[in-house]
Amino acid sequence: MRAVTWHGRRDVRVDTVPDPAIEQPTDAIVRITASGICGSDLHLYEVLGPFMNEGDILGHEPMGVVEEVGSEVRSVTPGDRVVMPFQISCGTCFMCERGLYTQCETTQVRDQGMGAALFGYTNLYGAVPGGQAELLRVPQAQNTTIKVPEGPPDERFVYLSDVLPTAWQAVEYASIPDGGTVVVLGLGPIGDMCCRIALHHGHRVIGVDLVPERLERVRARGAEVFDLEEHEGEVGEAIRGMTEGRGPDSVIDAVGMEAHGATLGKLAHQIAGMLPDAVAKRVMERSGVDRLSGFNLAVDVVRRGGTISLIGVYGGMADPLPMLTIFDKQIQLRMGQANVKRWADDIMPLLADGDPLGVERFATHKLPLERAPEGYEVFQKKQDGAIKVLLQP
Ligand SMILES: NC(=O)c1ccc[n+]([C@@H]2O[C@H](COP(=O)([O-])OP(=O)(O)OC[C@H]3O[C@@H](n4cnc5c(N)ncnc54)[C@H](O)[C@@H]3O)[C@@H](O)[C@H]2O)c1
Ligand SMILES: [Zn+2]
Ligand SMILES: [Zn+2]
Protein backbone atom coordinates (compact mmCIF):
# COMPACT_ATOMS: atom_id res chain seq x y z
CA MET A 1 0.00 0.00 0.00
CA ARG A 2 0.98 3.66 -0.23
CA ALA A 3 1.60 5.50 3.04
CA VAL A 4 3.00 8.80 4.33
CA THR A 5 6.28 8.09 6.07
CA TRP A 6 8.69 10.09 8.20
CA HIS A 7 12.28 10.36 7.02
CA GLY A 8 13.72 13.20 9.07
CA ARG A 9 13.17 16.79 10.03
CA ARG A 10 10.80 18.38 7.49
CA ASP A 11 11.11 15.28 5.31
CA VAL A 12 7.94 13.24 4.81
CA ARG A 13 7.46 11.05 1.75
CA VAL A 14 4.91 8.72 0.26
CA ASP A 15 6.33 5.20 0.12
CA THR A 16 5.12 1.76 -0.85
CA VAL A 17 5.05 -0.38 2.31
CA PRO A 18 3.64 -3.82 3.19
CA ASP A 19 -0.15 -3.98 3.70
CA PRO A 20 -1.10 -4.33 7.36
CA ALA A 21 -2.78 -7.57 8.47
CA ILE A 22 -4.83 -8.73 11.46
CA GLU A 23 -2.35 -9.53 14.24
CA GLN A 24 -4.65 -9.84 17.26
CA PRO A 25 -8.24 -11.07 17.52
CA THR A 26 -9.18 -7.52 18.62
CA ASP A 27 -7.79 -5.90 15.43
CA ALA A 28 -9.61 -4.58 12.39
CA ILE A 29 -8.27 -3.49 9.01
CA VAL A 30 -9.83 -0.30 7.64
CA ARG A 31 -9.53 1.05 4.09
CA ILE A 32 -8.91 4.78 4.58
CA THR A 33 -10.94 7.31 2.61
CA ALA A 34 -9.87 10.55 4.35
CA SER A 35 -7.12 11.46 6.80
CA GLY A 36 -6.25 14.84 8.32
CA ILE A 37 -2.88 16.47 8.84
CA CYS A 38 -2.82 17.87 12.40
CA GLY A 39 -0.83 20.54 14.21
CA SER A 40 0.44 17.62 16.30
CA ASP A 41 1.97 16.13 13.13
CA LEU A 42 3.91 19.37 12.75
CA HIS A 43 5.64 18.63 16.07
CA LEU A 44 6.88 15.36 14.51
CA TYR A 45 7.87 17.25 11.41
CA GLU A 46 9.94 19.66 13.43
CA VAL A 47 10.62 19.06 17.14
CA LEU A 48 9.90 15.46 18.08
CA GLY A 49 12.21 13.92 15.48
CA PRO A 50 14.38 12.26 18.14
CA PHE A 51 11.40 10.06 19.06
CA MET A 52 10.71 8.93 15.47
CA ASN A 53 12.17 6.12 13.35
CA GLU A 54 12.82 6.48 9.66
CA GLY A 55 9.88 4.95 7.77
CA ASP A 56 7.28 5.43 10.56
CA ILE A 57 3.80 5.85 9.06
CA LEU A 58 2.22 9.15 10.14
CA GLY A 59 -1.36 10.20 10.76
CA HIS A 60 -3.96 9.98 13.50
CA GLU A 61 -7.10 11.55 11.99
CA PRO A 62 -8.41 8.79 9.69
CA MET A 63 -11.76 7.46 8.59
CA GLY A 64 -12.76 4.78 6.14
CA VAL A 65 -14.54 1.48 5.60
CA VAL A 66 -13.93 -1.68 7.61
CA GLU A 67 -12.38 -4.33 5.41
CA GLU A 68 -11.69 -7.17 7.84
CA VAL A 69 -12.13 -7.84 11.58
CA GLY A 70 -10.45 -10.18 14.08
CA SER A 71 -12.45 -12.96 15.73
CA GLU A 72 -13.22 -10.98 18.91
CA VAL A 73 -14.46 -7.78 17.22
CA ARG A 74 -18.26 -7.63 17.25
CA SER A 75 -19.12 -3.93 17.36
CA VAL A 76 -18.10 -3.34 13.73
CA THR A 77 -18.27 -5.55 10.66
CA PRO A 78 -16.81 -5.36 7.15
CA GLY A 79 -18.50 -2.61 5.15
CA ASP A 80 -19.13 -0.33 8.17
CA ARG A 81 -18.16 3.32 7.77
CA VAL A 82 -15.95 4.29 10.74
CA VAL A 83 -13.85 7.11 12.16
CA MET A 84 -10.86 6.18 14.32
CA PRO A 85 -10.14 8.20 17.49
CA PHE A 86 -6.47 9.24 17.56
CA GLN A 87 -5.92 7.20 20.73
CA ILE A 88 -6.21 3.44 21.00
CA SER A 89 -8.35 2.31 23.91
CA CYS A 90 -10.06 -0.88 25.10
CA GLY A 91 -13.32 0.56 26.44
CA THR A 92 -13.49 -1.67 29.53
CA CYS A 93 -10.54 -0.92 31.85
CA PHE A 94 -10.64 1.30 34.97
CA MET A 95 -9.67 4.42 32.97
CA CYS A 96 -11.93 3.76 29.98
CA GLU A 97 -14.90 3.21 32.33
CA ARG A 98 -14.26 6.73 33.64
CA GLY A 99 -14.09 8.21 30.15
CA LEU A 100 -10.31 8.71 30.41
CA TYR A 101 -9.54 6.95 27.15
CA THR A 102 -6.17 8.65 26.75
CA GLN A 103 -5.09 6.85 29.91
CA CYS A 104 -6.36 3.37 28.86
CA GLU A 105 -4.66 0.77 31.06
CA THR A 106 -4.74 -1.84 28.30
CA THR A 107 -2.76 0.28 25.82
CA GLN A 108 -0.65 2.52 28.13
CA VAL A 109 2.91 2.67 26.84
CA ARG A 110 4.41 1.60 30.16
CA ASP A 111 8.02 1.20 29.02
CA GLN A 112 7.99 4.93 28.23
CA GLY A 113 5.92 5.92 31.25
CA MET A 114 3.22 7.31 28.97
CA GLY A 115 -0.56 7.09 28.57
CA ALA A 116 -2.61 5.27 25.93
CA ALA A 117 -0.99 4.39 22.60
CA LEU A 118 -1.70 6.79 19.73
CA PHE A 119 -1.73 6.20 15.99
CA GLY A 120 1.33 7.48 14.15
CA TYR A 121 2.87 9.30 17.09
CA THR A 122 6.46 8.49 18.10
CA ASN A 123 8.03 5.79 20.22
CA LEU A 124 6.67 7.61 23.29
CA TYR A 125 3.18 6.53 22.25
CA GLY A 126 3.88 3.01 21.09
CA ALA A 127 5.17 3.62 17.52
CA VAL A 128 1.83 2.41 16.12
CA PRO A 129 1.62 2.80 12.30
CA GLY A 130 -0.64 5.74 11.47
CA GLY A 131 -3.59 6.50 9.25
CA GLN A 132 -2.19 8.64 6.43
CA ALA A 133 -2.17 5.49 4.32
CA GLU A 134 -4.43 3.37 2.16
CA LEU A 135 -4.98 0.81 4.91
CA LEU A 136 -4.82 0.96 8.71
CA ARG A 137 -4.58 -1.78 11.29
CA VAL A 138 -6.84 -0.70 14.18
CA PRO A 139 -5.94 -2.36 17.50
CA GLN A 140 -8.70 -2.67 20.14
CA ALA A 141 -11.14 -2.17 17.29
CA GLN A 142 -14.15 -2.93 19.51
CA ASN A 143 -13.63 0.53 21.06
CA THR A 144 -11.20 2.34 18.74
CA THR A 145 -13.87 3.01 16.11
CA ILE A 146 -16.85 5.35 15.88
CA LYS A 147 -19.54 4.16 13.48
CA VAL A 148 -20.97 6.92 11.29
CA PRO A 149 -23.91 6.88 8.89
CA GLU A 150 -23.71 6.52 5.12
CA GLY A 151 -24.67 9.50 3.00
CA PRO A 152 -22.92 12.77 3.91
CA PRO A 153 -19.36 13.30 2.62
CA ASP A 154 -16.31 12.32 4.71
CA GLU A 155 -15.73 15.95 5.74
CA ARG A 156 -18.87 15.74 7.87
CA PHE A 157 -17.39 13.05 10.14
CA VAL A 158 -13.61 12.91 9.75
CA TYR A 159 -12.99 15.54 12.46
CA LEU A 160 -14.52 13.21 15.06
CA SER A 161 -11.06 11.58 15.11
CA ASP A 162 -9.42 14.59 16.73
CA VAL A 163 -10.36 18.22 15.94
CA LEU A 164 -13.95 18.08 17.20
CA PRO A 165 -13.48 16.14 20.47
CA THR A 166 -10.23 18.00 21.18
CA ALA A 167 -11.90 21.37 20.79
CA TRP A 168 -14.98 20.14 22.68
CA GLN A 169 -12.86 19.00 25.62
CA ALA A 170 -10.91 22.27 25.57
CA VAL A 171 -14.17 24.22 25.87
CA GLU A 172 -15.50 21.88 28.61
CA TYR A 173 -12.25 22.14 30.58
CA ALA A 174 -12.33 25.94 30.22
CA SER A 175 -15.43 26.04 32.51
CA ILE A 176 -16.74 29.23 30.88
CA PRO A 177 -19.48 30.61 33.15
CA ASP A 178 -22.88 31.63 31.77
CA GLY A 179 -22.50 35.05 30.21
CA GLY A 180 -18.72 34.66 30.42
CA THR A 181 -15.88 35.37 28.02
CA VAL A 182 -13.27 33.01 26.66
CA VAL A 183 -10.03 34.00 24.96
CA VAL A 184 -8.77 31.38 22.50
CA LEU A 185 -5.03 31.62 21.86
CA GLY A 186 -4.02 30.18 18.49
CA LEU A 187 -6.47 29.85 15.61
CA GLY A 188 -5.17 26.79 13.82
CA PRO A 189 -7.76 24.08 13.23
CA ILE A 190 -8.03 23.37 16.97
CA GLY A 191 -8.41 26.97 18.15
CA ASP A 192 -10.75 27.72 15.25
CA MET A 193 -13.01 24.82 16.24
CA CYS A 194 -12.84 25.88 19.93
CA CYS A 195 -14.19 29.29 18.84
CA ARG A 196 -17.02 27.67 16.86
CA ILE A 197 -18.04 25.41 19.75
CA ALA A 198 -17.86 28.18 22.39
CA LEU A 199 -19.93 30.46 20.12
CA HIS A 200 -22.42 27.65 19.61
CA HIS A 201 -22.73 27.40 23.42
CA GLY A 202 -23.52 31.13 23.45
CA HIS A 203 -20.30 32.48 24.99
CA ARG A 204 -18.43 35.64 24.11
CA VAL A 205 -15.29 34.56 22.21
CA ILE A 206 -12.08 36.48 21.50
CA GLY A 207 -9.72 34.68 19.11
CA VAL A 208 -5.99 35.55 19.13
CA ASP A 209 -3.45 34.77 16.41
CA LEU A 210 -1.13 36.55 14.02
CA VAL A 211 -2.11 34.96 10.70
CA PRO A 212 -4.60 37.21 8.88
CA GLU A 213 -6.69 34.49 7.18
CA ARG A 214 -6.99 32.56 10.44
CA LEU A 215 -8.24 35.66 12.26
CA GLU A 216 -10.64 36.38 9.43
CA ARG A 217 -12.10 32.87 9.48
CA VAL A 218 -13.18 33.02 13.12
CA ARG A 219 -14.31 36.65 12.78
CA ALA A 220 -16.62 35.57 9.97
CA ARG A 221 -18.23 33.09 12.36
CA GLY A 222 -18.98 35.69 15.00
CA ALA A 223 -15.89 35.82 17.25
CA GLU A 224 -14.08 39.02 18.13
CA VAL A 225 -10.46 38.83 17.04
CA PHE A 226 -7.17 40.12 18.32
CA ASP A 227 -4.13 40.36 16.06
CA LEU A 228 -0.94 39.81 18.09
CA GLU A 229 1.16 41.66 15.55
CA GLU A 230 -0.85 44.84 16.02
CA HIS A 231 -0.24 44.89 19.76
CA GLU A 232 3.40 43.95 20.23
CA GLY A 233 4.55 44.49 23.77
CA GLU A 234 1.13 45.43 25.15
CA VAL A 235 -0.89 42.32 24.47
CA GLY A 236 -1.91 41.62 28.08
CA GLU A 237 -3.08 45.20 28.67
CA ALA A 238 -4.99 45.28 25.39
CA ILE A 239 -6.87 42.03 26.09
CA ARG A 240 -7.67 43.14 29.64
CA GLY A 241 -8.98 46.35 28.07
CA MET A 242 -11.52 44.26 26.13
CA THR A 243 -12.68 42.52 29.33
CA GLU A 244 -13.42 45.31 31.80
CA GLY A 245 -9.78 45.52 32.81
CA ARG A 246 -10.12 42.23 34.65
CA GLY A 247 -9.28 39.65 31.99
CA PRO A 248 -11.45 36.86 30.56
CA ASP A 249 -13.07 34.17 32.75
CA SER A 250 -11.35 31.49 30.72
CA VAL A 251 -8.44 31.09 28.33
CA ILE A 252 -7.90 28.18 25.97
CA ASP A 253 -4.28 27.71 24.91
CA ALA A 254 -4.48 26.10 21.46
CA VAL A 255 -0.93 27.11 20.56
CA GLY A 256 1.30 24.49 22.16
CA MET A 257 5.03 24.07 22.21
CA GLU A 258 5.96 25.79 18.97
CA ALA A 259 4.67 29.23 19.84
CA HIS A 260 5.75 32.27 17.92
CA GLY A 261 8.01 34.67 19.75
CA ALA A 262 9.78 32.46 22.30
CA THR A 263 13.43 32.78 21.43
CA LEU A 264 14.93 30.58 24.14
CA GLY A 265 12.61 27.65 23.52
CA LYS A 266 13.18 27.98 19.81
CA LEU A 267 16.89 27.76 20.36
CA ALA A 268 16.46 24.66 22.52
CA HIS A 269 14.37 23.09 19.74
CA GLN A 270 17.00 23.89 17.14
CA ILE A 271 19.80 22.53 19.32
CA ALA A 272 17.82 19.36 20.04
CA GLY A 273 17.31 19.07 16.27
CA MET A 274 21.07 19.05 15.67
CA LEU A 275 22.10 16.58 18.38
CA PRO A 276 22.32 12.82 17.88
CA ASP A 277 18.92 11.30 18.73
CA ALA A 278 19.99 9.68 22.01
CA VAL A 279 21.34 12.94 23.41
CA ALA A 280 18.48 15.01 22.01
CA LYS A 281 15.95 12.70 23.68
CA ARG A 282 17.59 13.29 27.03
CA VAL A 283 17.66 17.04 26.49
CA MET A 284 13.97 17.00 25.61
CA GLU A 285 12.98 14.76 28.52
CA ARG A 286 15.07 16.43 31.20
CA SER A 287 14.83 20.10 30.40
CA GLY A 288 12.48 22.88 29.59
CA VAL A 289 12.29 22.99 25.83
CA ASP A 290 8.83 24.33 25.23
CA ARG A 291 8.27 27.73 23.73
CA LEU A 292 5.98 28.99 26.43
CA SER A 293 4.75 32.29 25.02
CA GLY A 294 1.22 30.93 24.53
CA PHE A 295 1.00 29.58 28.07
CA ASN A 296 2.61 32.65 29.63
CA LEU A 297 0.15 34.89 27.81
CA ALA A 298 -2.70 32.75 29.15
CA VAL A 299 -1.41 33.19 32.72
CA ASP A 300 -1.04 36.91 32.17
CA VAL A 301 -4.50 37.59 30.77
CA VAL A 302 -6.85 35.18 32.54
CA ARG A 303 -8.80 36.92 35.28
CA ARG A 304 -8.08 36.13 38.91
CA GLY A 305 -9.82 32.88 39.84
CA GLY A 306 -10.32 32.07 36.16
CA THR A 307 -9.56 28.88 34.27
CA ILE A 308 -6.88 28.01 31.72
CA SER A 309 -7.59 25.04 29.50
CA LEU A 310 -4.42 23.76 27.83
CA ILE A 311 -5.08 21.79 24.70
CA GLY A 312 -1.96 22.68 22.73
CA VAL A 313 0.67 20.01 23.33
CA TYR A 314 3.73 20.66 25.51
CA GLY A 315 6.67 18.31 25.86
CA GLY A 316 9.37 19.61 28.21
CA MET A 317 10.02 18.05 31.61
CA ALA A 318 11.45 21.06 33.41
CA ASP A 319 9.76 24.08 31.92
CA PRO A 320 10.10 27.21 34.03
CA LEU A 321 6.58 28.22 35.06
CA PRO A 322 5.48 31.48 36.74
CA MET A 323 4.22 29.63 39.82
CA LEU A 324 4.01 32.81 41.91
CA THR A 325 1.49 34.32 39.51
CA ILE A 326 -0.41 31.08 38.93
CA PHE A 327 -0.79 30.58 42.68
CA ASP A 328 -1.49 34.19 43.57
CA LYS A 329 -4.12 34.61 40.84
CA GLN A 330 -5.74 31.37 41.98
CA ILE A 331 -5.78 30.03 38.43
CA GLN A 332 -7.56 26.76 37.69
CA LEU A 333 -5.57 24.69 35.22
CA ARG A 334 -6.82 21.72 33.20
CA MET A 335 -5.12 19.93 30.33
CA GLY A 336 -4.46 16.72 28.45
CA GLN A 337 -4.99 14.87 25.23
CA ALA A 338 -8.65 14.69 24.29
CA ASN A 339 -10.59 11.63 25.44
CA VAL A 340 -12.21 11.26 22.04
CA LYS A 341 -15.03 8.81 22.75
CA ARG A 342 -15.99 10.66 25.92
CA TRP A 343 -17.39 13.48 23.73
CA ALA A 344 -18.54 11.67 20.57
CA ASP A 345 -22.19 11.34 21.61
CA ASP A 346 -22.37 15.03 22.55
CA ILE A 347 -20.93 16.07 19.18
CA MET A 348 -22.79 13.69 16.86
CA PRO A 349 -26.10 15.63 16.86
CA LEU A 350 -24.21 18.72 15.63
CA LEU A 351 -23.04 16.74 12.60
CA ALA A 352 -26.60 16.04 11.55
CA ASP A 353 -28.55 18.35 9.28
CA GLY A 354 -27.65 22.02 9.23
CA ASP A 355 -23.96 21.54 10.03
CA PRO A 356 -23.95 24.31 12.71
CA LEU A 357 -20.17 24.05 13.21
CA GLY A 358 -19.41 24.34 9.49
CA VAL A 359 -17.38 21.12 9.29
CA GLU A 360 -18.14 20.45 5.64
CA ARG A 361 -16.25 23.55 4.57
CA PHE A 362 -13.62 23.39 7.32
CA ALA A 363 -10.78 21.98 5.19
CA THR A 364 -8.94 24.53 3.09
CA HIS A 365 -7.01 21.85 1.16
CA LYS A 366 -8.03 18.39 -0.01
CA LEU A 367 -5.15 16.56 -1.62
CA PRO A 368 -4.56 13.05 -2.90
CA LEU A 369 -2.33 11.03 -0.55
CA GLU A 370 0.51 11.25 -3.06
CA ARG A 371 0.69 15.00 -2.47
CA ALA A 372 1.10 14.70 1.31
CA PRO A 373 4.60 16.28 1.34
CA GLU A 374 3.12 19.42 -0.21
CA GLY A 375 0.27 19.30 2.32
CA TYR A 376 2.71 19.25 5.23
CA GLU A 377 4.72 22.08 3.80
CA VAL A 378 1.86 24.50 3.10
CA PHE A 379 0.30 23.75 6.51
CA GLN A 380 3.53 24.25 8.40
CA LYS A 381 4.51 27.40 6.54
CA LYS A 382 0.89 28.67 6.61
CA GLN A 383 1.13 29.23 2.85
CA ASP A 384 -1.65 29.36 0.30
CA GLY A 385 -4.24 30.02 3.03
CA ALA A 386 -3.73 26.52 4.45
CA ILE A 387 -5.62 26.00 7.71
CA LYS A 388 -6.75 22.38 7.50
CA VAL A 389 -5.42 19.79 5.08
CA LEU A 390 -7.21 16.52 4.34
CA LEU A 391 -5.54 13.70 2.45
CA GLN A 392 -7.66 11.43 0.30
CA PRO A 393 -6.01 8.05 -0.40
N1 LIG B 1 -4.63 17.82 23.36
C1 LIG B 1 -4.99 17.18 22.26
O1 LIG B 1 -5.63 16.14 22.30
C2 LIG B 1 -4.60 17.75 20.94
C3 LIG B 1 -5.17 17.26 19.76
C4 LIG B 1 -4.85 17.89 18.56
C5 LIG B 1 -3.95 18.93 18.53
N2 LIG B 1 -3.38 19.35 19.69
C6 LIG B 1 -2.42 20.47 19.74
O2 LIG B 1 -3.11 21.68 19.57
C7 LIG B 1 -2.17 22.66 19.07
C8 LIG B 1 -2.79 23.38 17.88
O3 LIG B 1 -3.02 22.48 16.83
P1 LIG B 1 -3.48 22.99 15.39
O4 LIG B 1 -3.77 21.79 14.56
O5 LIG B 1 -4.54 24.00 15.54
O6 LIG B 1 -2.06 23.60 14.90
P2 LIG B 1 -1.51 24.95 14.27
O7 LIG B 1 -0.04 24.83 14.40
O8 LIG B 1 -2.09 25.15 12.93
O9 LIG B 1 -2.06 26.12 15.21
C9 LIG B 1 -1.31 26.88 16.09
C10 LIG B 1 -1.71 28.36 15.89
O10 LIG B 1 -1.13 29.14 16.95
C11 LIG B 1 -0.70 30.38 16.40
N3 LIG B 1 0.29 30.95 17.32
C12 LIG B 1 1.62 30.74 17.37
N4 LIG B 1 2.18 31.40 18.40
C13 LIG B 1 1.18 32.07 19.01
C14 LIG B 1 1.13 32.92 20.15
N5 LIG B 1 2.23 33.20 20.85
N6 LIG B 1 -0.09 33.40 20.53
C15 LIG B 1 -1.23 33.10 19.81
N7 LIG B 1 -1.23 32.30 18.72
C16 LIG B 1 -0.04 31.79 18.33
C17 LIG B 1 -0.19 30.01 15.03
O11 LIG B 1 -0.14 31.13 14.17
C18 LIG B 1 -1.21 28.96 14.59
O12 LIG B 1 -2.29 29.55 13.88
C19 LIG B 1 -0.90 21.89 18.73
O13 LIG B 1 0.02 22.01 19.81
C20 LIG B 1 -1.39 20.46 18.65
O14 LIG B 1 -0.37 19.53 18.93
C21 LIG B 1 -3.70 18.79 20.88
ZN1 LIG C 1 -4.30 15.56 15.83
ZN1 LIG D 1 -8.99 0.91 28.46
mmCIF file with all atom_site columns, N, CA and C in Angstrom, residues 14 50 75 114 138 187 209 221 233 239 251 267 327 367:
data_model
loop_
_atom_site.group_PDB
_atom_site.id
_atom_site.type_symbol
_atom_site.label_atom_id
_atom_site.label_alt_id
_atom_site.label_comp_id
_atom_site.label_asym_id
_atom_site.label_entity_id
_atom_site.label_seq_id
_atom_site.pdbx_PDB_ins_code
_atom_site.Cartn_x
_atom_site.Cartn_y
_atom_site.Cartn_z
_atom_site.occupancy
_atom_site.B_iso_or_equiv
_atom_site.pdbx_formal_charge
_atom_site.auth_seq_id
_atom_site.auth_comp_id
_atom_site.auth_asym_id
_atom_site.auth_atom_id
_atom_site.pdbx_PDB_model_num
ATOM 1  N N  . VAL A 1 14  ? 5.929   9.745  0.446  1.00 0.00 ? 14  VAL A N  1
ATOM 2  C CA . VAL A 1 14  ? 4.912   8.720  0.256  1.00 0.00 ? 14  VAL A CA 1
ATOM 3  C C  . VAL A 1 14  ? 5.631   7.493  -0.297 1.00 0.00 ? 14  VAL A C  1
ATOM 4  N N  . PRO A 1 50  ? 13.607  13.252 17.394 1.00 0.00 ? 50  PRO A N  1
ATOM 5  C CA . PRO A 1 50  ? 14.385  12.255 18.138 1.00 0.00 ? 50  PRO A CA 1
ATOM 6  C C  . PRO A 1 50  ? 13.568  11.044 18.580 1.00 0.00 ? 50  PRO A C  1
ATOM 7  N N  . SER A 1 75  ? -18.392 -5.204 17.472 1.00 0.00 ? 75  SER A N  1
ATOM 8  C CA . SER A 1 75  ? -19.117 -3.932 17.360 1.00 0.00 ? 75  SER A CA 1
ATOM 9  C C  . SER A 1 75  ? -19.069 -3.338 15.948 1.00 0.00 ? 75  SER A C  1
ATOM 10 N N  . MET A 1 114 ? 4.200   6.435  29.614 1.00 0.00 ? 114 MET A N  1
ATOM 11 C CA . MET A 1 114 ? 3.223   7.311  28.973 1.00 0.00 ? 114 MET A CA 1
ATOM 12 C C  . MET A 1 114 ? 1.822   6.691  28.998 1.00 0.00 ? 114 MET A C  1
ATOM 13 N N  . VAL A 1 138 ? -6.253  -1.359 13.009 1.00 0.00 ? 138 VAL A N  1
ATOM 14 C CA . VAL A 1 138 ? -6.837  -0.697 14.180 1.00 0.00 ? 138 VAL A CA 1
ATOM 15 C C  . VAL A 1 138 ? -6.830  -1.673 15.351 1.00 0.00 ? 138 VAL A C  1
ATOM 16 N N  . LEU A 1 187 ? -5.286  30.106 16.425 1.00 0.00 ? 187 LEU A N  1
ATOM 17 C CA . LEU A 1 187 ? -6.475  29.848 15.607 1.00 0.00 ? 187 LEU A CA 1
ATOM 18 C C  . LEU A 1 187 ? -6.134  28.919 14.453 1.00 0.00 ? 187 LEU A C  1
ATOM 19 N N  . ASP A 1 209 ? -4.461  35.407 17.268 1.00 0.00 ? 209 ASP A N  1
ATOM 20 C CA . ASP A 1 209 ? -3.447  34.767 16.408 1.00 0.00 ? 209 ASP A CA 1
ATOM 21 C C  . ASP A 1 209 ? -2.688  35.883 15.717 1.00 0.00 ? 209 ASP A C  1
ATOM 22 N N  . ARG A 1 221 ? -17.262 33.942 11.663 1.00 0.00 ? 221 ARG A N  1
ATOM 23 C CA . ARG A 1 221 ? -18.228 33.086 12.360 1.00 0.00 ? 221 ARG A CA 1
ATOM 24 C C  . ARG A 1 221 ? -18.783 33.748 13.619 1.00 0.00 ? 221 ARG A C  1
ATOM 25 N N  . GLY A 1 233 ? 4.078   43.897 22.527 1.00 0.00 ? 233 GLY A N  1
ATOM 26 C CA . GLY A 1 233 ? 4.550   44.486 23.775 1.00 0.00 ? 233 GLY A CA 1
ATOM 27 C C  . GLY A 1 233 ? 3.455   44.951 24.716 1.00 0.00 ? 233 GLY A C  1
ATOM 28 N N  . ILE A 1 239 ? -5.800  43.032 25.905 1.00 0.00 ? 239 ILE A N  1
ATOM 29 C CA . ILE A 1 239 ? -6.865  42.029 26.092 1.00 0.00 ? 239 ILE A CA 1
ATOM 30 C C  . ILE A 1 239 ? -7.649  42.341 27.371 1.00 0.00 ? 239 ILE A C  1
ATOM 31 N N  . VAL A 1 251 ? -9.344  31.020 29.484 1.00 0.00 ? 251 VAL A N  1
ATOM 32 C CA . VAL A 1 251 ? -8.444  31.092 28.327 1.00 0.00 ? 251 VAL A CA 1
ATOM 33 C C  . VAL A 1 251 ? -8.171  29.672 27.854 1.00 0.00 ? 251 VAL A C  1
ATOM 34 N N  . LEU A 1 267 ? 15.489  28.152 20.400 1.00 0.00 ? 267 LEU A N  1
ATOM 35 C CA . LEU A 1 267 ? 16.894  27.764 20.365 1.00 0.00 ? 267 LEU A CA 1
ATOM 36 C C  . LEU A 1 267 ? 17.051  26.329 20.869 1.00 0.00 ? 267 LEU A C  1
ATOM 37 N N  . PHE A 1 327 ? -0.257  30.807 41.335 1.00 0.00 ? 327 PHE A N  1
ATOM 38 C CA . PHE A 1 327 ? -0.793  30.581 42.684 1.00 0.00 ? 327 PHE A CA 1
ATOM 39 C C  . PHE A 1 327 ? -1.537  31.811 43.180 1.00 0.00 ? 327 PHE A C  1
ATOM 40 N N  . LEU A 1 367 ? -6.188  17.007 -0.693 1.00 0.00 ? 367 LEU A N  1
ATOM 41 C CA . LEU A 1 367 ? -5.147  16.557 -1.618 1.00 0.00 ? 367 LEU A CA 1
ATOM 42 C C  . LEU A 1 367 ? -5.140  15.036 -1.698 1.00 0.00 ? 367 LEU A C  1
#
